[in-house]
């Protein structure tokens, strides 16, 4: 992708509400079976319950093969207050924050597509089962029906084995893992990350 298009995609990410955005080289992104394994142990409630989560998401091995056809990706990040990420009374606000990442990934994917990079695709943060279909009994796709959110639903970075902390470091950002039991007052960086692979 020409540098001017990458610069304008990065500018678009910031204009659409990302707090940080950076272009990275796809060859530098680390994928690991260990990351995808974290969806299973300890078991995420969405494991096997969503078409975009393991074991239905592309495996790290498959994703690694796909990425050999690409050169650059735009990584973006949204600050989310730690109280929202951790609070038991913040479920709706937390869901809205995750949804913003899905929306940004879809809009930036679309912007790349219409700039002529028609193979571009987005990856989000968190499971679309939890973010977009939490009110449904099950993932429609896994029940043999059409996804009601084809324009928004994308696999999360971690589902395909991308190490989000390594990705953030690649972008030049500091990020700290955020456990459920963390003390919000001690959290210095609370954010969500998505990416658009440009092709
Ligand atoms: S958005 Fe809903 S129906 Fe579509 S893949 Fe995700 S969970 Fe399944």
PDB file of C-alpha atoms and ligand atoms in Angstrom:
ATOM      1  CA  UNK A   1       0.000   0.000   0.000  1.00  0.00           C
ATOM      2  CA  UNK A   2       1.429   3.452  -0.870  1.00  0.00           C
ATOM      3  CA  UNK A   3       2.642   5.424   2.155  1.00  0.00           C
ATOM      4  CA  UNK A   4       0.119   8.200   1.452  1.00  0.00           C
ATOM      5  CA  UNK A   5      -2.770   5.704   1.731  1.00  0.00           C
ATOM      6  CA  UNK A   6      -1.366   4.302   4.975  1.00  0.00           C
ATOM      7  CA  UNK A   7      -0.998   7.822   6.372  1.00  0.00           C
ATOM      8  CA  UNK A   8      -4.561   8.652   5.444  1.00  0.00           C
ATOM      9  CA  UNK A   9      -5.861   5.391   6.978  1.00  0.00           C
ATOM     10  CA  UNK A  10      -4.026   6.231  10.179  1.00  0.00           C
ATOM     11  CA  UNK A  11      -5.477   9.756  10.143  1.00  0.00           C
ATOM     12  CA  UNK A  12      -8.938   8.264   9.559  1.00  0.00           C
ATOM     13  CA  UNK A  13      -8.546   6.011  12.618  1.00  0.00           C
ATOM     14  CA  UNK A  14      -7.800   9.044  14.803  1.00  0.00           C
ATOM     15  CA  UNK A  15     -10.616  11.024  13.211  1.00  0.00           C
ATOM     16  CA  UNK A  16     -13.050   8.155  13.940  1.00  0.00           C
ATOM     17  CA  UNK A  17     -12.139   8.142  17.612  1.00  0.00           C
ATOM     18  CA  UNK A  18      -9.036   5.999  18.089  1.00  0.00           C
ATOM     19  CA  UNK A  19      -6.679   7.421  20.713  1.00  0.00           C
ATOM     20  CA  UNK A  20      -3.621   5.877  19.115  1.00  0.00           C
ATOM     21  CA  UNK A  21      -2.970   4.410  15.680  1.00  0.00           C
ATOM     22  CA  UNK A  22       0.185   3.090  14.053  1.00  0.00           C
ATOM     23  CA  UNK A  23       1.246   1.252  10.934  1.00  0.00           C
ATOM     24  CA  UNK A  24       3.201  -1.956  11.565  1.00  0.00           C
ATOM     25  CA  UNK A  25       4.886  -4.449   9.283  1.00  0.00           C
ATOM     26  CA  UNK A  26       2.952  -7.718   9.178  1.00  0.00           C
ATOM     27  CA  UNK A  27       6.186  -9.758   9.186  1.00  0.00           C
ATOM     28  CA  UNK A  28       6.930  -8.390  12.680  1.00  0.00           C
ATOM     29  CA  UNK A  29       3.615  -9.533  14.218  1.00  0.00           C
ATOM     30  CA  UNK A  30       3.896 -12.519  16.535  1.00  0.00           C
ATOM     31  CA  UNK A  31       1.285 -15.283  16.469  1.00  0.00           C
ATOM     32  CA  UNK A  32       1.379 -18.049  18.964  1.00  0.00           C
ATOM     33  CA  UNK A  33      -0.595 -21.159  19.836  1.00  0.00           C
ATOM     34  CA  UNK A  34      -0.106 -20.185  23.492  1.00  0.00           C
ATOM     35  CA  UNK A  35      -2.185 -17.021  23.008  1.00  0.00           C
ATOM     36  CA  UNK A  36      -5.111 -18.889  21.429  1.00  0.00           C
ATOM     37  CA  UNK A  37      -4.751 -21.563  24.133  1.00  0.00           C
ATOM     38  CA  UNK A  38      -5.602 -18.881  26.708  1.00  0.00           C
ATOM     39  CA  UNK A  39      -9.161 -18.944  25.309  1.00  0.00           C
ATOM     40  CA  UNK A  40      -9.347 -22.555  26.516  1.00  0.00           C
ATOM     41  CA  UNK A  41      -7.342 -22.549  29.733  1.00  0.00           C
ATOM     42  CA  UNK A  42      -8.690 -20.967  31.821  1.00  0.00           C
ATOM     43  CA  UNK A  43     -11.781 -21.398  29.715  1.00  0.00           C
ATOM     44  CA  UNK A  44     -13.364 -18.229  28.373  1.00  0.00           C
ATOM     45  CA  UNK A  45     -17.183 -18.296  28.601  1.00  0.00           C
ATOM     46  CA  UNK A  46     -17.270 -17.659  24.832  1.00  0.00           C
ATOM     47  CA  UNK A  47     -14.970 -20.557  23.952  1.00  0.00           C
ATOM     48  CA  UNK A  48     -16.686 -22.726  21.303  1.00  0.00           C
ATOM     49  CA  UNK A  49     -19.837 -20.608  21.525  1.00  0.00           C
ATOM     50  CA  UNK A  50     -19.044 -18.136  18.759  1.00  0.00           C
ATOM     51  CA  UNK A  51     -18.163 -18.586  15.090  1.00  0.00           C
ATOM     52  CA  UNK A  52     -15.336 -16.052  15.463  1.00  0.00           C
ATOM     53  CA  UNK A  53     -13.765 -17.590  18.579  1.00  0.00           C
ATOM     54  CA  UNK A  54     -11.648 -20.724  18.985  1.00  0.00           C
ATOM     55  CA  UNK A  55     -11.987 -23.477  17.990  1.00  0.00           C
ATOM     56  CA  UNK A  56     -14.035 -21.995  15.114  1.00  0.00           C
ATOM     57  CA  UNK A  57     -11.753 -18.994  14.445  1.00  0.00           C
ATOM     58  CA  UNK A  58      -8.774 -19.477  12.101  1.00  0.00           C
ATOM     59  CA  UNK A  59      -6.004 -21.221  14.025  1.00  0.00           C
ATOM     60  CA  UNK A  60      -2.700 -19.360  14.556  1.00  0.00           C
ATOM     61  CA  UNK A  61      -1.158 -21.695  11.964  1.00  0.00           C
ATOM     62  CA  UNK A  62      -3.817 -20.876   9.358  1.00  0.00           C
ATOM     63  CA  UNK A  63      -3.663 -17.187  10.185  1.00  0.00           C
ATOM     64  CA  UNK A  64       0.113 -17.160   9.859  1.00  0.00           C
ATOM     65  CA  UNK A  65      -0.288 -18.594   6.354  1.00  0.00           C
ATOM     66  CA  UNK A  66      -2.905 -15.975   5.442  1.00  0.00           C
ATOM     67  CA  UNK A  67      -0.647 -13.152   6.598  1.00  0.00           C
ATOM     68  CA  UNK A  68       2.112 -14.165   4.211  1.00  0.00           C
ATOM     69  CA  UNK A  69      -0.002 -12.458   1.511  1.00  0.00           C
ATOM     70  CA  UNK A  70       0.054  -9.114   3.371  1.00  0.00           C
ATOM     71  CA  UNK A  71       2.683  -6.518   4.195  1.00  0.00           C
ATOM     72  CA  UNK A  72       1.208  -3.815   6.433  1.00  0.00           C
ATOM     73  CA  UNK A  73      -1.413  -3.438   9.104  1.00  0.00           C
ATOM     74  CA  UNK A  74      -2.925  -0.514  10.926  1.00  0.00           C
ATOM     75  CA  UNK A  75      -3.142  -1.039  14.678  1.00  0.00           C
ATOM     76  CA  UNK A  76      -5.451   1.184  16.677  1.00  0.00           C
ATOM     77  CA  UNK A  77      -6.165   1.575  20.355  1.00  0.00           C
ATOM     78  CA  UNK A  78      -8.878   3.146  22.478  1.00  0.00           C
ATOM     79  CA  UNK A  79      -8.386   4.258  26.073  1.00  0.00           C
ATOM     80  CA  UNK A  80     -11.078   2.853  28.341  1.00  0.00           C
ATOM     81  CA  UNK A  81     -11.198   3.947  31.995  1.00  0.00           C
ATOM     82  CA  UNK A  82     -10.081   1.094  34.280  1.00  0.00           C
ATOM     83  CA  UNK A  83     -13.317   1.496  36.265  1.00  0.00           C
ATOM     84  CA  UNK A  84     -15.230   0.619  33.085  1.00  0.00           C
ATOM     85  CA  UNK A  85     -12.993  -2.346  32.301  1.00  0.00           C
ATOM     86  CA  UNK A  86     -13.170  -3.729  35.840  1.00  0.00           C
ATOM     87  CA  UNK A  87     -16.442  -2.599  37.432  1.00  0.00           C
ATOM     88  CA  UNK A  88     -19.117  -5.219  38.026  1.00  0.00           C
ATOM     89  CA  UNK A  89     -21.680  -2.436  37.585  1.00  0.00           C
ATOM     90  CA  UNK A  90     -20.167  -1.322  34.267  1.00  0.00           C
ATOM     91  CA  UNK A  91     -21.241  -4.157  31.994  1.00  0.00           C
ATOM     92  CA  UNK A  92     -23.129  -1.940  29.537  1.00  0.00           C
ATOM     93  CA  UNK A  93     -20.378   0.698  29.374  1.00  0.00           C
ATOM     94  CA  UNK A  94     -17.782  -2.044  28.926  1.00  0.00           C
ATOM     95  CA  UNK A  95     -19.816  -3.602  26.128  1.00  0.00           C
ATOM     96  CA  UNK A  96     -20.082  -0.201  24.413  1.00  0.00           C
ATOM     97  CA  UNK A  97     -16.302   0.211  24.628  1.00  0.00           C
ATOM     98  CA  UNK A  98     -15.725  -3.192  23.021  1.00  0.00           C
ATOM     99  CA  UNK A  99     -18.352  -2.407  20.397  1.00  0.00           C
ATOM    100  CA  UNK A 100     -16.426   0.751  19.482  1.00  0.00           C
ATOM    101  CA  UNK A 101     -13.468  -1.438  18.533  1.00  0.00           C
ATOM    102  CA  UNK A 102     -15.675  -3.583  16.273  1.00  0.00           C
ATOM    103  CA  UNK A 103     -17.085  -0.437  14.686  1.00  0.00           C
ATOM    104  CA  UNK A 104     -13.663   1.087  14.133  1.00  0.00           C
ATOM    105  CA  UNK A 105     -12.294  -2.146  12.648  1.00  0.00           C
ATOM    106  CA  UNK A 106     -15.240  -2.343  10.238  1.00  0.00           C
ATOM    107  CA  UNK A 107     -15.058   1.332   9.229  1.00  0.00           C
ATOM    108  CA  UNK A 108     -11.301   1.229   8.667  1.00  0.00           C
ATOM    109  CA  UNK A 109     -11.566  -2.041   6.756  1.00  0.00           C
ATOM    110  CA  UNK A 110     -14.159  -0.347   4.558  1.00  0.00           C
ATOM    111  CA  UNK A 111     -11.982   2.756   4.090  1.00  0.00           C
ATOM    112  CA  UNK A 112      -9.069   0.547   2.991  1.00  0.00           C
ATOM    113  CA  UNK A 113     -11.369  -1.376   0.637  1.00  0.00           C
ATOM    114  CA  UNK A 114     -12.644   1.784  -1.040  1.00  0.00           C
ATOM    115  CA  UNK A 115      -9.088   3.079  -1.350  1.00  0.00           C
ATOM    116  CA  UNK A 116      -8.513   0.072  -3.608  1.00  0.00           C
ATOM    117  CA  UNK A 117      -7.129  -2.378  -1.039  1.00  0.00           C
ATOM    118  CA  UNK A 118      -9.944  -4.853  -1.450  1.00  0.00           C
ATOM    119  CA  UNK A 119      -8.368  -7.739   0.481  1.00  0.00           C
ATOM    120  CA  UNK A 120      -8.123  -5.723   3.708  1.00  0.00           C
ATOM    121  CA  UNK A 121      -9.820  -7.132   6.787  1.00  0.00           C
ATOM    122  CA  UNK A 122     -10.337  -6.095  10.371  1.00  0.00           C
ATOM    123  CA  UNK A 123      -9.822  -7.808  13.704  1.00  0.00           C
ATOM    124  CA  UNK A 124     -11.457  -6.650  16.904  1.00  0.00           C
ATOM    125  CA  UNK A 125     -11.130  -7.075  20.679  1.00  0.00           C
ATOM    126  CA  UNK A 126     -13.263  -9.556  22.584  1.00  0.00           C
ATOM    127  CA  UNK A 127     -15.880 -11.980  21.381  1.00  0.00           C
ATOM    128  CA  UNK A 128     -18.695 -10.769  19.105  1.00  0.00           C
ATOM    129  CA  UNK A 129     -20.886 -13.256  20.975  1.00  0.00           C
ATOM    130  CA  UNK A 130     -20.502 -11.144  24.088  1.00  0.00           C
ATOM    131  CA  UNK A 131     -20.442  -7.755  22.400  1.00  0.00           C
ATOM    132  CA  UNK A 132     -23.038  -8.070  19.619  1.00  0.00           C
ATOM    133  CA  UNK A 133     -25.135 -11.143  20.442  1.00  0.00           C
ATOM    134  CA  UNK A 134     -25.262 -11.165  24.240  1.00  0.00           C
ATOM    135  CA  UNK A 135     -29.066 -10.980  24.126  1.00  0.00           C
ATOM    136  CA  UNK A 136     -29.328 -14.036  21.847  1.00  0.00           C
ATOM    137  CA  UNK A 137     -29.488 -17.596  23.111  1.00  0.00           C
ATOM    138  CA  UNK A 138     -26.700 -18.726  20.794  1.00  0.00           C
ATOM    139  CA  UNK A 139     -24.460 -17.712  17.905  1.00  0.00           C
ATOM    140  CA  UNK A 140     -26.708 -17.846  14.822  1.00  0.00           C
ATOM    141  CA  UNK A 141     -23.843 -19.029  12.612  1.00  0.00           C
ATOM    142  CA  UNK A 142     -23.167 -22.038  14.809  1.00  0.00           C
ATOM    143  CA  UNK A 143     -26.865 -22.883  14.537  1.00  0.00           C
ATOM    144  CA  UNK A 144     -26.662 -22.823  10.750  1.00  0.00           C
ATOM    145  CA  UNK A 145     -28.231 -19.392  10.240  1.00  0.00           C
ATOM    146  CA  UNK A 146     -26.814 -16.139   8.892  1.00  0.00           C
ATOM    147  CA  UNK A 147     -24.898 -13.823  11.198  1.00  0.00           C
ATOM    148  CA  UNK A 148     -27.131 -10.814  11.987  1.00  0.00           C
ATOM    149  CA  UNK A 149     -24.033  -8.571  12.128  1.00  0.00           C
ATOM    150  CA  UNK A 150     -21.939  -9.452   9.070  1.00  0.00           C
ATOM    151  CA  UNK A 151     -20.767  -5.865   8.702  1.00  0.00           C
ATOM    152  CA  UNK A 152     -19.437  -5.735  12.246  1.00  0.00           C
ATOM    153  CA  UNK A 153     -18.549  -9.203  13.520  1.00  0.00           C
ATOM    154  CA  UNK A 154     -14.833  -9.956  13.222  1.00  0.00           C
ATOM    155  CA  UNK A 155     -12.543 -12.336  15.107  1.00  0.00           C
ATOM    156  CA  UNK A 156     -10.696 -10.821  18.044  1.00  0.00           C
ATOM    157  CA  UNK A 157      -6.915 -10.491  17.749  1.00  0.00           C
ATOM    158  CA  UNK A 158      -6.279 -13.035  20.487  1.00  0.00           C
ATOM    159  CA  UNK A 159      -8.523 -15.677  18.879  1.00  0.00           C
ATOM    160  CA  UNK A 160      -6.127 -16.056  15.954  1.00  0.00           C
ATOM    161  CA  UNK A 161      -3.106 -16.115  18.271  1.00  0.00           C
ATOM    162  CA  UNK A 162      -1.921 -12.512  18.052  1.00  0.00           C
ATOM    163  CA  UNK A 163      -0.087 -11.405  21.169  1.00  0.00           C
ATOM    164  CA  UNK A 164      -1.720  -8.018  21.782  1.00  0.00           C
ATOM    165  CA  UNK A 165       1.031  -6.860  24.141  1.00  0.00           C
ATOM    166  CA  UNK A 166       3.708  -7.654  21.581  1.00  0.00           C
ATOM    167  CA  UNK A 167       1.582  -5.867  18.982  1.00  0.00           C
ATOM    168  CA  UNK A 168       1.319  -2.794  21.200  1.00  0.00           C
ATOM    169  CA  UNK A 169       5.087  -2.818  21.740  1.00  0.00           C
ATOM    170  CA  UNK A 170       5.519  -3.002  17.961  1.00  0.00           C
ATOM    171  CA  UNK A 171       3.344   0.091  17.662  1.00  0.00           C
ATOM    172  CA  UNK A 172       5.501   1.802  20.304  1.00  0.00           C
ATOM    173  CA  UNK A 173       2.853   1.763  23.035  1.00  0.00           C
ATOM    174  CA  UNK A 174       3.060   0.644  26.639  1.00  0.00           C
ATOM    175  CA  UNK A 175       0.250  -1.691  27.698  1.00  0.00           C
ATOM    176  CA  UNK A 176      -0.232  -3.711  30.835  1.00  0.00           C
ATOM    177  CA  UNK A 177      -2.245  -6.927  31.220  1.00  0.00           C
ATOM    178  CA  UNK A 178      -5.464  -6.254  33.088  1.00  0.00           C
ATOM    179  CA  UNK A 179      -6.720  -9.076  35.319  1.00  0.00           C
ATOM    180  CA  UNK A 180     -10.285  -9.174  36.603  1.00  0.00           C
ATOM    181  CA  UNK A 181      -9.075  -8.747  40.190  1.00  0.00           C
ATOM    182  CA  UNK A 182      -6.877  -5.719  39.424  1.00  0.00           C
ATOM    183  CA  UNK A 183      -7.234  -2.617  41.553  1.00  0.00           C
ATOM    184  CA  UNK A 184      -8.454   0.145  39.217  1.00  0.00           C
ATOM    185  CA  UNK A 185      -6.456   2.716  41.201  1.00  0.00           C
ATOM    186  CA  UNK A 186      -3.222   0.870  40.324  1.00  0.00           C
ATOM    187  CA  UNK A 187      -3.934   0.552  36.611  1.00  0.00           C
ATOM    188  CA  UNK A 188      -1.938   2.988  34.481  1.00  0.00           C
ATOM    189  CA  UNK A 189      -2.984   1.894  31.027  1.00  0.00           C
ATOM    190  CA  UNK A 190      -6.417   0.516  30.323  1.00  0.00           C
ATOM    191  CA  UNK A 191      -7.285   0.204  26.678  1.00  0.00           C
ATOM    192  CA  UNK A 192      -8.613  -1.978  23.873  1.00  0.00           C
ATOM    193  CA  UNK A 193      -6.827  -2.720  20.614  1.00  0.00           C
ATOM    194  CA  UNK A 194      -7.957  -3.644  17.115  1.00  0.00           C
ATOM    195  CA  UNK A 195      -6.258  -3.943  13.755  1.00  0.00           C
ATOM    196  CA  UNK A 196      -6.870  -3.791  10.043  1.00  0.00           C
ATOM    197  CA  UNK A 197      -4.606  -5.883   7.858  1.00  0.00           C
ATOM    198  CA  UNK A 198      -4.219  -3.985   4.615  1.00  0.00           C
ATOM    199  CA  UNK A 199      -4.038  -5.779   1.302  1.00  0.00           C
TER     200      UNK A 199
HETATM  201  S1  LIG B   1     -22.137 -11.652  15.672  1.00  0.00           S
HETATM  202 FE1  LIG B   1     -23.398 -13.166  16.688  1.00  0.00          FE
HETATM  203  S2  LIG B   1     -24.113 -14.556  15.074  1.00  0.00           S
HETATM  204 FE2  LIG B   1     -22.403 -13.344  14.228  1.00  0.00          FE
HETATM  205  S3  LIG B   1     -20.601 -14.655  14.552  1.00  0.00           S
HETATM  206 FE3  LIG B   1     -20.763 -13.278  16.335  1.00  0.00          FE
HETATM  207  S4  LIG B   1     -21.948 -14.406  17.866  1.00  0.00           S
HETATM  208 FE4  LIG B   1     -22.221 -15.436  15.900  1.00  0.00          FE
END
